[in-house]
Coordinates of C-alpha atoms and ligand atoms in Angstrom, one line a residue:
M14 CA -19.0 18.0 9.3
D15 CA -19.6 14.4 8.5
L16 CA -16.8 13.3 6.2
H17 CA -18.6 10.2 5.3
A18 CA -21.8 11.9 4.2
E19 CA -20.7 11.6 0.6
K20 CA -19.8 8.0 0.0
I21 CA -19.2 6.2 -3.3
L22 CA -19.8 2.5 -3.4
I23 CA -17.4 0.5 -5.7
L24 CA -18.6 -3.0 -6.4
D25 CA -15.6 -5.2 -7.2
F26 CA -15.9 -7.6 -10.1
G27 CA -12.3 -8.7 -9.7
S28 CA -10.3 -6.3 -11.8
Q29 CA -6.7 -5.8 -11.0
Y30 CA -7.5 -2.0 -11.3
T31 CA -10.3 -1.9 -8.7
Q32 CA -8.1 -0.4 -6.0
L33 CA -6.9 2.2 -8.5
I34 CA -10.5 3.3 -9.0
A35 CA -10.8 3.8 -5.3
R36 CA -7.6 5.7 -5.1
R37 CA -8.6 8.1 -7.9
V38 CA -11.9 8.7 -6.3
R39 CA -10.3 9.5 -3.0
E40 CA -7.7 11.7 -4.7
L41 CA -10.7 13.8 -5.8
G42 CA -11.6 14.2 -2.2
V43 CA -14.4 11.7 -2.2
Y44 CA -14.7 8.9 0.3
C45 CA -15.4 5.5 -1.2
E46 CA -15.3 1.8 -0.3
I47 CA -14.7 -1.3 -2.2
H48 CA -17.2 -4.1 -1.6
R49 CA -18.2 -7.6 -2.9
P50 CA -20.1 -7.4 -6.2
D51 CA -23.2 -9.2 -4.8
L52 CA -23.9 -6.8 -1.9
S53 CA -27.6 -7.1 -1.1
K54 CA -30.2 -4.5 -1.4
E55 CA -30.2 -4.1 2.4
E56 CA -26.5 -3.7 2.5
I57 CA -26.5 -1.1 -0.3
R58 CA -29.3 0.8 1.5
R59 CA -27.3 0.8 4.7
F60 CA -24.2 2.1 2.9
A61 CA -26.3 4.9 1.5
P62 CA -24.0 5.7 -1.5
R63 CA -24.1 9.0 -3.5
G64 CA -23.2 6.9 -6.5
I65 CA -22.2 3.4 -7.5
I66 CA -19.2 2.3 -9.6
L67 CA -19.2 -1.1 -11.1
S68 CA -15.5 -2.2 -11.6
G69 CA -14.0 -4.2 -14.4
G70 CA -13.3 -7.9 -14.0
P71 CA -11.7 -10.8 -15.8
A72 CA -14.9 -12.8 -16.4
S73 CA -17.3 -12.7 -19.3
V74 CA -20.8 -11.6 -18.5
E75 CA -21.9 -14.4 -20.8
A76 CA -20.1 -17.1 -18.9
P77 CA -22.2 -19.2 -16.5
G78 CA -21.6 -18.1 -12.9
S79 CA -20.0 -14.8 -13.7
P80 CA -20.5 -12.2 -11.0
R81 CA -23.7 -10.1 -10.9
C82 CA -24.8 -7.2 -8.8
D83 CA -28.2 -6.9 -7.1
P84 CA -30.8 -5.4 -9.5
Y85 CA -31.3 -2.8 -6.7
V86 CA -28.3 -1.0 -8.0
F87 CA -30.6 0.3 -10.8
E88 CA -33.5 1.0 -8.4
A89 CA -31.5 3.0 -5.8
E90 CA -32.0 6.2 -7.7
V91 CA -28.3 7.1 -7.6
P92 CA -25.9 7.6 -10.5
V93 CA -24.2 4.4 -11.8
L94 CA -21.0 4.1 -13.7
G95 CA -20.0 0.8 -15.2
I96 CA -16.3 0.4 -16.2
C97 CA -15.4 -2.4 -18.7
Y98 CA -17.0 -5.5 -17.2
G99 CA -19.2 -3.0 -15.4
L100 CA -20.5 -1.6 -18.7
Q101 CA -21.0 -5.1 -20.1
L102 CA -22.9 -6.1 -17.0
L103 CA -25.1 -3.0 -17.2
A104 CA -25.8 -3.8 -20.9
K105 CA -26.6 -7.5 -20.1
L106 CA -28.8 -6.7 -17.1
L107 CA -30.8 -4.0 -18.8
G108 CA -31.5 -5.8 -22.1
G109 CA -28.5 -5.1 -24.4
R110 CA -26.3 -7.6 -26.1
V111 CA -22.7 -8.5 -25.4
D112 CA -20.5 -10.2 -28.0
R113 CA -18.2 -12.7 -26.4
G114 CA -14.5 -12.7 -27.4
A115 CA -14.9 -11.5 -30.9
H116 CA -13.4 -8.0 -30.5
R117 CA -10.5 -8.2 -28.1
E118 CA -8.8 -4.9 -27.5
Y119 CA -5.7 -4.2 -25.3
G120 CA -3.7 -1.0 -25.1
N121 CA -4.1 2.5 -26.3
A122 CA -7.1 3.6 -28.2
E123 CA -8.8 6.9 -29.2
V124 CA -12.4 7.6 -28.3
E125 CA -14.3 10.2 -30.2
V126 CA -16.8 12.1 -28.1
L127 CA -20.3 12.0 -29.5
A128 CA -22.2 13.7 -26.7
A129 CA -20.9 15.7 -23.7
R130 CA -22.7 13.9 -21.0
G131 CA -21.9 12.2 -17.7
P132 CA -18.1 11.4 -17.5
L133 CA -17.6 13.1 -20.8
S134 CA -19.4 16.3 -19.9
D135 CA -16.1 18.3 -19.8
F136 CA -15.5 17.6 -23.5
R137 CA -17.2 18.6 -26.7
P138 CA -18.6 16.4 -29.4
G139 CA -15.8 15.7 -31.9
D140 CA -13.1 15.8 -29.2
R141 CA -10.7 12.8 -29.2
V142 CA -9.7 11.3 -25.9
Q143 CA -6.8 8.9 -25.4
V144 CA -7.8 5.9 -23.4
W145 CA -6.6 2.5 -22.3
M146 CA -8.6 -0.5 -23.4
S147 CA -8.4 -4.0 -21.9
H148 CA -11.3 -6.2 -22.8
G149 CA -12.1 -9.5 -24.5
D150 CA -15.9 -8.9 -24.9
R151 CA -17.7 -5.8 -26.1
V152 CA -21.2 -4.5 -26.1
D153 CA -22.8 -4.9 -29.5
A154 CA -26.3 -3.6 -28.8
L155 CA -27.2 -1.1 -26.1
P156 CA -30.2 -1.7 -23.8
P157 CA -33.3 0.2 -24.5
G158 CA -33.1 3.9 -23.5
F159 CA -29.3 4.0 -23.9
E160 CA -27.2 5.9 -26.5
A161 CA -23.5 6.0 -27.4
I162 CA -21.7 9.0 -26.1
G163 CA -18.3 7.9 -27.4
R164 CA -16.9 5.5 -29.9
S165 CA -13.6 4.1 -30.8
G166 CA -12.4 2.3 -34.0
N167 CA -13.1 -1.0 -32.4
S168 CA -16.0 -0.2 -30.0
P169 CA -19.1 1.5 -31.3
F170 CA -20.2 1.9 -27.7
A171 CA -16.9 2.8 -26.1
A172 CA -18.9 5.2 -23.8
A173 CA -22.7 4.9 -23.3
A174 CA -25.3 6.8 -21.3
H175 CA -29.0 6.4 -20.5
T176 CA -31.0 9.1 -22.2
S177 CA -32.8 10.2 -19.1
K178 CA -31.2 8.5 -16.0
P179 CA -27.7 9.1 -14.7
W180 CA -26.4 5.6 -15.8
Y181 CA -23.2 5.5 -17.7
G182 CA -20.7 2.9 -19.0
L183 CA -17.2 3.1 -20.2
Q184 CA -15.5 0.3 -22.2
F185 CA -12.1 1.6 -21.3
H186 CA -10.3 2.2 -18.0
P187 CA -10.4 5.9 -16.7
E188 CA -8.6 4.9 -13.5
V189 CA -5.2 4.0 -15.1
A190 CA -2.4 6.4 -15.9
H191 CA -2.6 5.3 -19.6
T192 CA -5.9 7.2 -19.8
P193 CA -4.3 10.6 -19.2
Q194 CA -7.6 12.5 -18.7
G195 CA -9.2 9.7 -16.8
K196 CA -9.4 11.6 -13.5
A197 CA -11.3 14.4 -15.3
L198 CA -13.8 11.8 -16.4
L199 CA -14.3 10.4 -12.9
R200 CA -14.5 14.0 -11.6
A201 CA -17.3 14.9 -14.0
F202 CA -19.3 11.8 -12.9
L203 CA -18.7 12.4 -9.2
F204 CA -19.2 16.1 -9.0
N205 CA -21.9 16.6 -11.7
D206 CA -23.9 13.5 -11.4
C207 CA -23.3 12.3 -7.8
K208 CA -23.2 15.9 -6.6
V209 CA -20.4 15.4 -4.2
T210 CA -18.3 18.3 -2.9
G211 CA -15.0 16.7 -2.4
S212 CA -14.8 17.1 1.4
W213 CA -12.6 14.1 2.2
T214 CA -9.3 15.6 3.3
M215 CA -6.7 14.4 5.7
K216 CA -7.3 17.4 8.0
G217 CA -10.9 16.4 8.3
F218 CA -9.9 12.8 8.7
I219 CA -7.8 13.6 11.8
D220 CA -10.7 15.4 13.5
E221 CA -13.0 12.5 12.8
A222 CA -10.5 9.8 13.8
V223 CA -9.7 11.6 17.1
T224 CA -13.4 11.5 18.0
T225 CA -13.8 7.9 17.0
I226 CA -10.7 6.8 18.9
R227 CA -11.9 8.7 22.0
Q228 CA -15.3 6.9 21.8
R229 CA -13.8 3.5 21.4
V230 CA -11.2 3.9 24.1
G231 CA -13.4 5.7 26.6
E232 CA -12.4 8.3 29.2
Q233 CA -10.0 6.0 31.1
G234 CA -8.8 3.4 28.5
R235 CA -5.1 3.0 27.8
V236 CA -3.6 1.9 24.5
I237 CA -0.4 0.0 23.8
C238 CA 1.3 0.5 20.5
A239 CA 4.2 -1.5 19.0
L240 CA 6.3 1.2 17.4
S241 CA 8.7 -0.1 14.7
G242 CA 9.8 3.2 13.2
G243 CA 8.0 2.4 9.9
V244 CA 5.4 4.7 8.4
D245 CA 2.3 2.8 9.5
S246 CA 3.1 2.4 13.2
S247 CA 4.5 5.9 13.4
V248 CA 1.4 7.5 11.9
A249 CA -0.9 5.3 14.0
A250 CA 1.0 6.3 17.2
L251 CA 0.9 10.1 16.4
L252 CA -2.8 9.9 15.6
L253 CA -3.5 8.1 18.9
H254 CA -1.4 10.5 20.8
R255 CA -3.4 13.3 19.3
A256 CA -6.6 11.6 20.6
I257 CA -5.7 10.3 24.0
G258 CA -2.3 11.9 24.9
P259 CA -0.4 10.2 27.7
R260 CA -2.9 7.3 27.8
L261 CA -1.0 6.0 24.8
Q262 CA 2.0 3.9 25.7
C263 CA 4.4 3.0 22.8
I264 CA 6.9 0.1 23.0
F265 CA 9.9 0.0 20.8
V266 CA 11.9 -3.3 20.8
D267 CA 15.5 -3.0 20.0
N268 CA 16.0 -6.5 18.6
G269 CA 19.7 -6.0 17.7
V270 CA 19.1 -6.3 14.0
L271 CA 18.1 -2.7 13.4
R272 CA 19.9 -0.3 11.1
Q273 CA 22.5 2.2 12.3
G274 CA 21.0 5.0 14.3
E275 CA 17.5 3.7 14.1
R276 CA 16.7 3.4 17.8
A277 CA 18.2 6.9 18.5
Q278 CA 16.1 8.3 15.6
V279 CA 12.9 6.8 16.9
E280 CA 13.6 8.0 20.5
A281 CA 14.6 11.5 19.4
L282 CA 11.4 11.9 17.3
F283 CA 8.8 10.4 19.6
V284 CA 10.2 11.3 23.0
D285 CA 12.0 14.5 22.5
R286 CA 9.9 16.0 19.7
F287 CA 6.4 14.6 20.2
H288 CA 6.6 13.7 23.9
V289 CA 4.9 10.4 23.3
P290 CA 5.3 8.0 26.2
L291 CA 7.8 5.4 24.9
I292 CA 9.4 2.4 26.5
T293 CA 12.5 1.1 24.6
V294 CA 13.2 -2.5 25.4
D295 CA 16.9 -3.4 24.9
A296 CA 16.5 -7.0 23.8
R297 CA 19.6 -7.2 21.7
A298 CA 21.4 -9.9 23.6
R299 CA 18.3 -12.0 23.9
F300 CA 17.6 -12.0 20.1
L301 CA 21.3 -12.7 19.3
E302 CA 21.4 -15.6 21.7
K303 CA 18.4 -17.2 20.1
L304 CA 19.8 -16.6 16.6
A305 CA 23.2 -18.1 17.4
G306 CA 24.1 -20.9 15.0
V307 CA 21.0 -20.5 12.9
T308 CA 21.5 -20.1 9.1
D309 CA 18.1 -21.2 7.7
P310 CA 16.1 -18.1 6.5
E311 CA 12.7 -19.3 7.6
K312 CA 14.1 -20.3 11.1
K313 CA 15.6 -16.8 11.5
R314 CA 12.2 -15.3 10.6
K315 CA 10.3 -17.5 13.0
I316 CA 12.7 -17.0 15.9
I317 CA 12.5 -13.2 15.5
G318 CA 8.7 -13.3 15.2
R319 CA 8.4 -15.5 18.3
E320 CA 10.9 -13.5 20.4
F321 CA 9.3 -10.2 19.5
I322 CA 5.9 -11.4 20.8
A323 CA 7.5 -12.7 24.0
V324 CA 9.5 -9.4 24.6
F325 CA 6.5 -7.3 23.8
E326 CA 4.2 -9.3 26.1
E327 CA 6.6 -9.0 29.0
A328 CA 7.0 -5.2 28.5
S329 CA 3.3 -4.7 28.3
R330 CA 2.6 -6.7 31.4
D331 CA 4.1 -3.8 33.4
I332 CA 1.6 -1.3 31.9
Q333 CA -1.3 -0.9 34.2
D334 CA -4.9 -1.0 32.9
A335 CA -4.0 -1.2 29.3
S336 CA -6.9 -2.9 27.5
F337 CA -6.3 -1.8 23.9
L338 CA -3.6 -2.6 21.3
A339 CA -3.1 -0.3 18.4
Q340 CA -2.4 -1.7 15.0
G341 CA -1.5 0.0 11.7
T342 CA -3.8 -2.1 9.6
L343 CA -4.4 -0.4 6.2
Y344 CA -7.4 -0.5 3.9
P345 CA -6.0 -3.0 1.3
D346 CA -5.8 -5.6 4.1
V347 CA -9.5 -5.3 5.0
I348 CA -11.1 -5.0 1.6
E349 CA -13.7 -7.8 1.4
S350 CA -13.6 -8.5 -2.3
V351 CA -12.7 -10.9 -5.0
S352 CA -9.8 -9.0 -6.5
Y353 CA -6.1 -9.3 -6.4
K354 CA -5.1 -7.7 -3.1
G355 CA -1.7 -6.2 -3.5
P356 CA 1.5 -6.6 -1.6
S357 CA 0.4 -5.7 1.8
V358 CA -1.2 -9.1 2.3
T359 CA 2.1 -10.9 1.6
I360 CA 4.0 -8.5 3.6
K361 CA 1.6 -8.7 6.5
S362 CA 1.6 -12.5 6.5
H363 CA 5.2 -12.6 7.7
H364 CA 5.0 -9.4 9.7
N365 CA 6.2 -9.7 13.3
V366 CA 3.2 -8.1 15.0
G367 CA 0.8 -10.6 13.6
G368 CA -0.4 -12.9 16.4
L369 CA -0.1 -10.3 19.2
P370 CA -3.8 -9.6 19.9
E371 CA -4.9 -13.2 20.2
Q372 CA -2.4 -14.0 22.8
M373 CA -2.7 -10.8 24.7
K374 CA -6.5 -10.5 25.0
L375 CA -6.4 -6.9 24.1
K376 CA -9.0 -5.1 22.1
L377 CA -7.8 -3.7 18.8
V378 CA -7.7 -0.1 17.8
E379 CA -7.0 0.3 14.1
P380 CA -7.1 4.0 13.2
L381 CA -5.7 3.5 9.7
R382 CA -8.2 0.8 8.6
E383 CA -9.8 3.1 6.0
L384 CA -6.7 4.4 4.4
F385 CA -4.5 3.5 1.5
K386 CA -0.7 3.8 1.9
D387 CA -0.6 7.2 0.0
E388 CA -3.2 8.5 2.4
V389 CA -1.2 7.3 5.4
R390 CA 1.8 9.3 4.2
A391 CA -0.4 12.4 3.6
L392 CA -1.8 11.9 7.1
G393 CA 1.7 11.6 8.5
R394 CA 2.7 14.9 6.9
E395 CA -0.4 16.5 8.4
L396 CA 0.5 15.2 11.8
G397 CA 4.0 16.7 11.5
L398 CA 6.0 13.5 10.8
P399 CA 9.2 14.6 9.1
E400 CA 9.6 13.9 5.4
E401 CA 12.4 11.3 5.9
M402 CA 10.0 9.2 8.0
V403 CA 7.0 9.7 5.7
N404 CA 9.0 8.5 2.7
R405 CA 10.9 5.8 4.5
Q406 CA 11.7 2.8 2.3
P407 CA 10.2 -0.5 3.6
F408 CA 12.3 -2.4 6.1
P409 CA 11.5 -6.0 6.9
G410 CA 10.5 -7.0 10.4
P411 CA 13.4 -9.5 10.7
G412 CA 15.7 -6.7 9.9
L413 CA 19.4 -7.2 9.2
A414 CA 19.1 -10.8 10.3
I415 CA 17.9 -11.7 6.8
R416 CA 20.5 -9.5 5.2
V417 CA 23.4 -11.3 6.9
L418 CA 23.4 -14.6 5.0
G419 CA 24.6 -17.4 7.1
E420 CA 25.1 -17.1 10.8
V421 CA 24.0 -13.8 12.4
T422 CA 26.7 -12.6 14.8
E423 CA 27.4 -9.2 16.2
P424 CA 30.6 -8.6 14.1
R425 CA 28.8 -9.6 10.9
L426 CA 25.8 -7.5 11.8
E427 CA 28.2 -4.6 12.3
L428 CA 29.6 -5.1 8.8
V429 CA 26.3 -5.0 7.1
R430 CA 25.1 -2.1 9.3
R431 CA 28.0 0.1 8.3
A432 CA 27.8 -0.9 4.7
D433 CA 24.0 -0.2 4.7
A434 CA 24.5 3.2 6.3
I435 CA 26.8 4.2 3.4
V436 CA 24.2 3.0 0.9
Q437 CA 21.5 5.0 2.6
E438 CA 23.7 8.1 2.7
E439 CA 24.8 7.9 -0.9
I440 CA 21.4 7.1 -2.3
R441 CA 19.9 10.1 -0.5
A442 CA 22.8 12.3 -1.6
A443 CA 22.3 11.4 -5.2
G444 CA 18.6 12.3 -4.9
L445 CA 17.5 8.7 -5.6
Y446 CA 16.0 7.8 -2.3
T447 CA 12.3 8.2 -3.3
Q448 CA 12.9 7.0 -6.9
V449 CA 13.9 3.5 -5.8
W450 CA 11.6 1.2 -3.8
Q451 CA 14.5 0.0 -1.6
A452 CA 18.3 0.2 -1.7
F453 CA 20.4 -1.8 0.9
A454 CA 23.4 -3.9 1.5
V455 CA 23.5 -7.7 2.0
L456 CA 26.5 -9.6 3.5
L457 CA 27.4 -12.8 1.9
P458 CA 28.9 -15.8 3.6
V459 CA 31.7 -15.6 1.0
Q460 CA 35.2 -14.5 1.3
S461 CA 37.4 -13.6 -1.5
V462 CA 41.0 -12.5 -2.1
G463 CA 41.9 -8.8 -2.5
V464 CA 44.8 -6.5 -2.2
M465 CA 45.0 -3.4 -0.1
G466 CA 48.2 -1.4 -0.2
D467 CA 50.9 -4.1 -0.4
E468 CA 48.8 -6.6 1.6
R469 CA 46.8 -9.5 0.4
T470 CA 43.3 -9.6 2.1
Y471 CA 40.8 -12.4 2.4
E472 CA 37.6 -10.8 3.4
S473 CA 33.8 -10.6 3.0
T474 CA 31.7 -9.8 0.0
C475 CA 28.9 -7.4 0.2
V476 CA 26.0 -7.2 -2.3
L477 CA 24.4 -3.9 -3.2
R478 CA 20.6 -4.4 -3.9
A479 CA 18.5 -1.6 -5.3
V480 CA 15.2 -2.1 -6.9
T481 CA 12.3 -0.1 -8.5
S482 CA 8.8 -1.3 -7.8
V483 CA 5.3 -0.1 -7.6
D484 CA 4.0 -2.4 -4.9
G485 CA 6.7 -4.8 -3.9
M486 CA 5.0 -7.7 -5.7
T487 CA 7.2 -7.4 -8.8
A488 CA 10.5 -5.5 -9.0
D489 CA 13.2 -4.6 -11.4
W490 CA 16.9 -3.9 -10.5
A491 CA 17.5 -0.2 -10.5
R492 CA 19.7 1.2 -13.2
L493 CA 21.8 3.3 -10.7
P494 CA 24.2 5.7 -12.4
F495 CA 27.7 4.3 -12.6
P496 CA 29.2 7.2 -10.5
V497 CA 26.8 6.4 -7.7
L498 CA 27.7 2.7 -7.8
E499 CA 31.4 3.6 -7.9
R500 CA 31.1 5.9 -4.8
I501 CA 29.2 3.3 -2.8
S502 CA 31.7 0.6 -3.7
T503 CA 34.7 2.8 -2.9
R504 CA 33.3 4.0 0.3
I505 CA 32.3 0.5 1.6
T506 CA 35.7 -1.0 0.8
N507 CA 37.6 1.9 2.2
E508 CA 35.5 2.5 5.3
V509 CA 34.2 -0.9 6.3
R510 CA 37.1 -3.0 7.4
G511 CA 36.2 -6.6 6.7
I512 CA 34.6 -6.1 3.3
N513 CA 36.9 -6.0 0.3
R514 CA 34.5 -6.6 -2.6
V515 CA 31.1 -5.1 -3.5
V516 CA 28.9 -6.7 -6.2
Y517 CA 25.7 -5.4 -7.7
D518 CA 22.5 -7.5 -7.8
I519 CA 21.0 -7.4 -11.3
S520 CA 18.1 -9.8 -10.7
S521 CA 14.5 -8.8 -11.1
K522 CA 11.5 -10.2 -9.1
P523 CA 10.4 -12.7 -10.2
P524 CA 12.4 -14.9 -10.4
A525 CA 14.4 -13.5 -7.5
T526 CA 12.9 -11.7 -4.5
I527 CA 13.8 -8.2 -3.2
E528 CA 15.4 -9.5 0.0
W529 CA 17.9 -12.3 -0.2
E530 CA 16.3 -14.4 2.5
Ligands
XMP614 P1 10.5 -9.9 -1.0 O1 11.8 -10.2 -0.5 O2 9.5 -11.0 -0.6 O3 10.0 -8.6 -0.3 O4 10.5 -9.6 -2.5 C1 8.9 -7.8 -0.7 C2 8.8 -6.6 0.2 O5 8.4 -7.0 1.5 C3 9.4 -6.6 2.5 N1 9.5 -7.7 3.5 C4 9.0 -7.6 4.7 N2 8.3 -6.7 5.4 N3 8.2 -8.0 7.3 C5 7.9 -6.9 6.6 O6 7.3 -6.0 7.2 C6 8.9 -9.0 6.8 O7 9.2 -10.0 7.4 C7 9.3 -8.8 5.4 N4 10.0 -9.6 4.5 C8 10.2 -8.9 3.4 C9 10.7 -6.5 1.7 O8 11.6 -5.6 2.3 C10 10.1 -5.9 0.4 O9 9.9 -4.5 0.4

């Protein structure tokens, strides 16, 4: 069946929550896309949505130049749901009145259901729904033909509906976790009004993606994929392998700044278990040579990025007839909209693989372009990727080179590698691996005095960094239990000769960053 037969169009007016709307809709098994707010009539027609959601946004509809949608939204004969700015815009465009700035409301509020219609159809009049408000303006007069279906202490039109058409507006945000029943509200709109069936599943996605990849690559085409061991490239590789089998050629570059056992893990998984054609390039010496004497973090990053491209190009030259390059681009990187884009943009901008296609004249295959990170993980599970890979914490492209402060040498890398392996082990053993965003060791260019047995030591200091975060953009230091900290510290100083002191980093981001370089 056509997975994209039931599409919801989300017009983005710039809210920080727009991506959350899309994720909630997808969690309900409904495919949706985020687009510019001013999509033209023709573009909307071509998209053929089953329903349209107007997102929130930071502007005031009364401000000159604030974003508008094409009036066709209300002529397309599909259900429309306006959220926050979306409701105000709907009111403004259809003849209501919006009061600017007089009734700000941020935080929890209670909405009393007045009529069980549209998003509120699973409730009964008189029910109270806890919601999250975040607005400066509010609707003071509804357009002709509309009625209030919910009210709060501060907003007489906290939820509104047209009396005969499937047009609705919510002053609050159903997409955020602070509106506990928000998903039920979206479900009611999608399933009752837009009449979708919820057929967007990862199983279905695989079948469709396999067909699309085969069409794009053709009967003979070969695809090269840079495998890093991270979630995105691993899932992209498995999906491509499902589609074209041995015509996929993966390349894994051992740049000498990987974690302990990483190369063996990737080889065991992809070669032994999934039988994916894989070339491992041992470029350790080459990277270390280039890094010799370099202490500046940005220089380290540039050297590693450049060298990666050079090694990858050389390795792929030997692959006959390859005309495609696979990339694990995700949906947040391709959304064409005005809103805040999330961490992947920043992460991508200094990612090693950037810059490959332009130089290599290969056509791109991006099988994950439509997916959010959560969906990529779900897809990975569906393709048989083991849980420890699916849930793997992020690891930077420049690897341990940016966790060895000062000069990167093999003995210093070995110190951080061994300390890091202990951190990984203990964090997993304590059941904390998926609760923290990242936990790792950093080696400082600092020596301090210690005592071991009867001997005085003068050895390196290692930092333990563990943070919690939702998206990597901001982070807080993790409140690890003292016994876990103690075990990690004791094990590192006992087992890693050359480190006699472990300190814990209690800085948040901002002002610090997650990595030290
Ligand atoms: P910072 O240190 O900027 O890191 O707070 C935010 C997140 O991005 C990861 N990171 C990278 N990821 N290539 C990547 O793929 C890189 O060069 C890179 N540098 C940082 C970092 O581990 C954290 O999760």
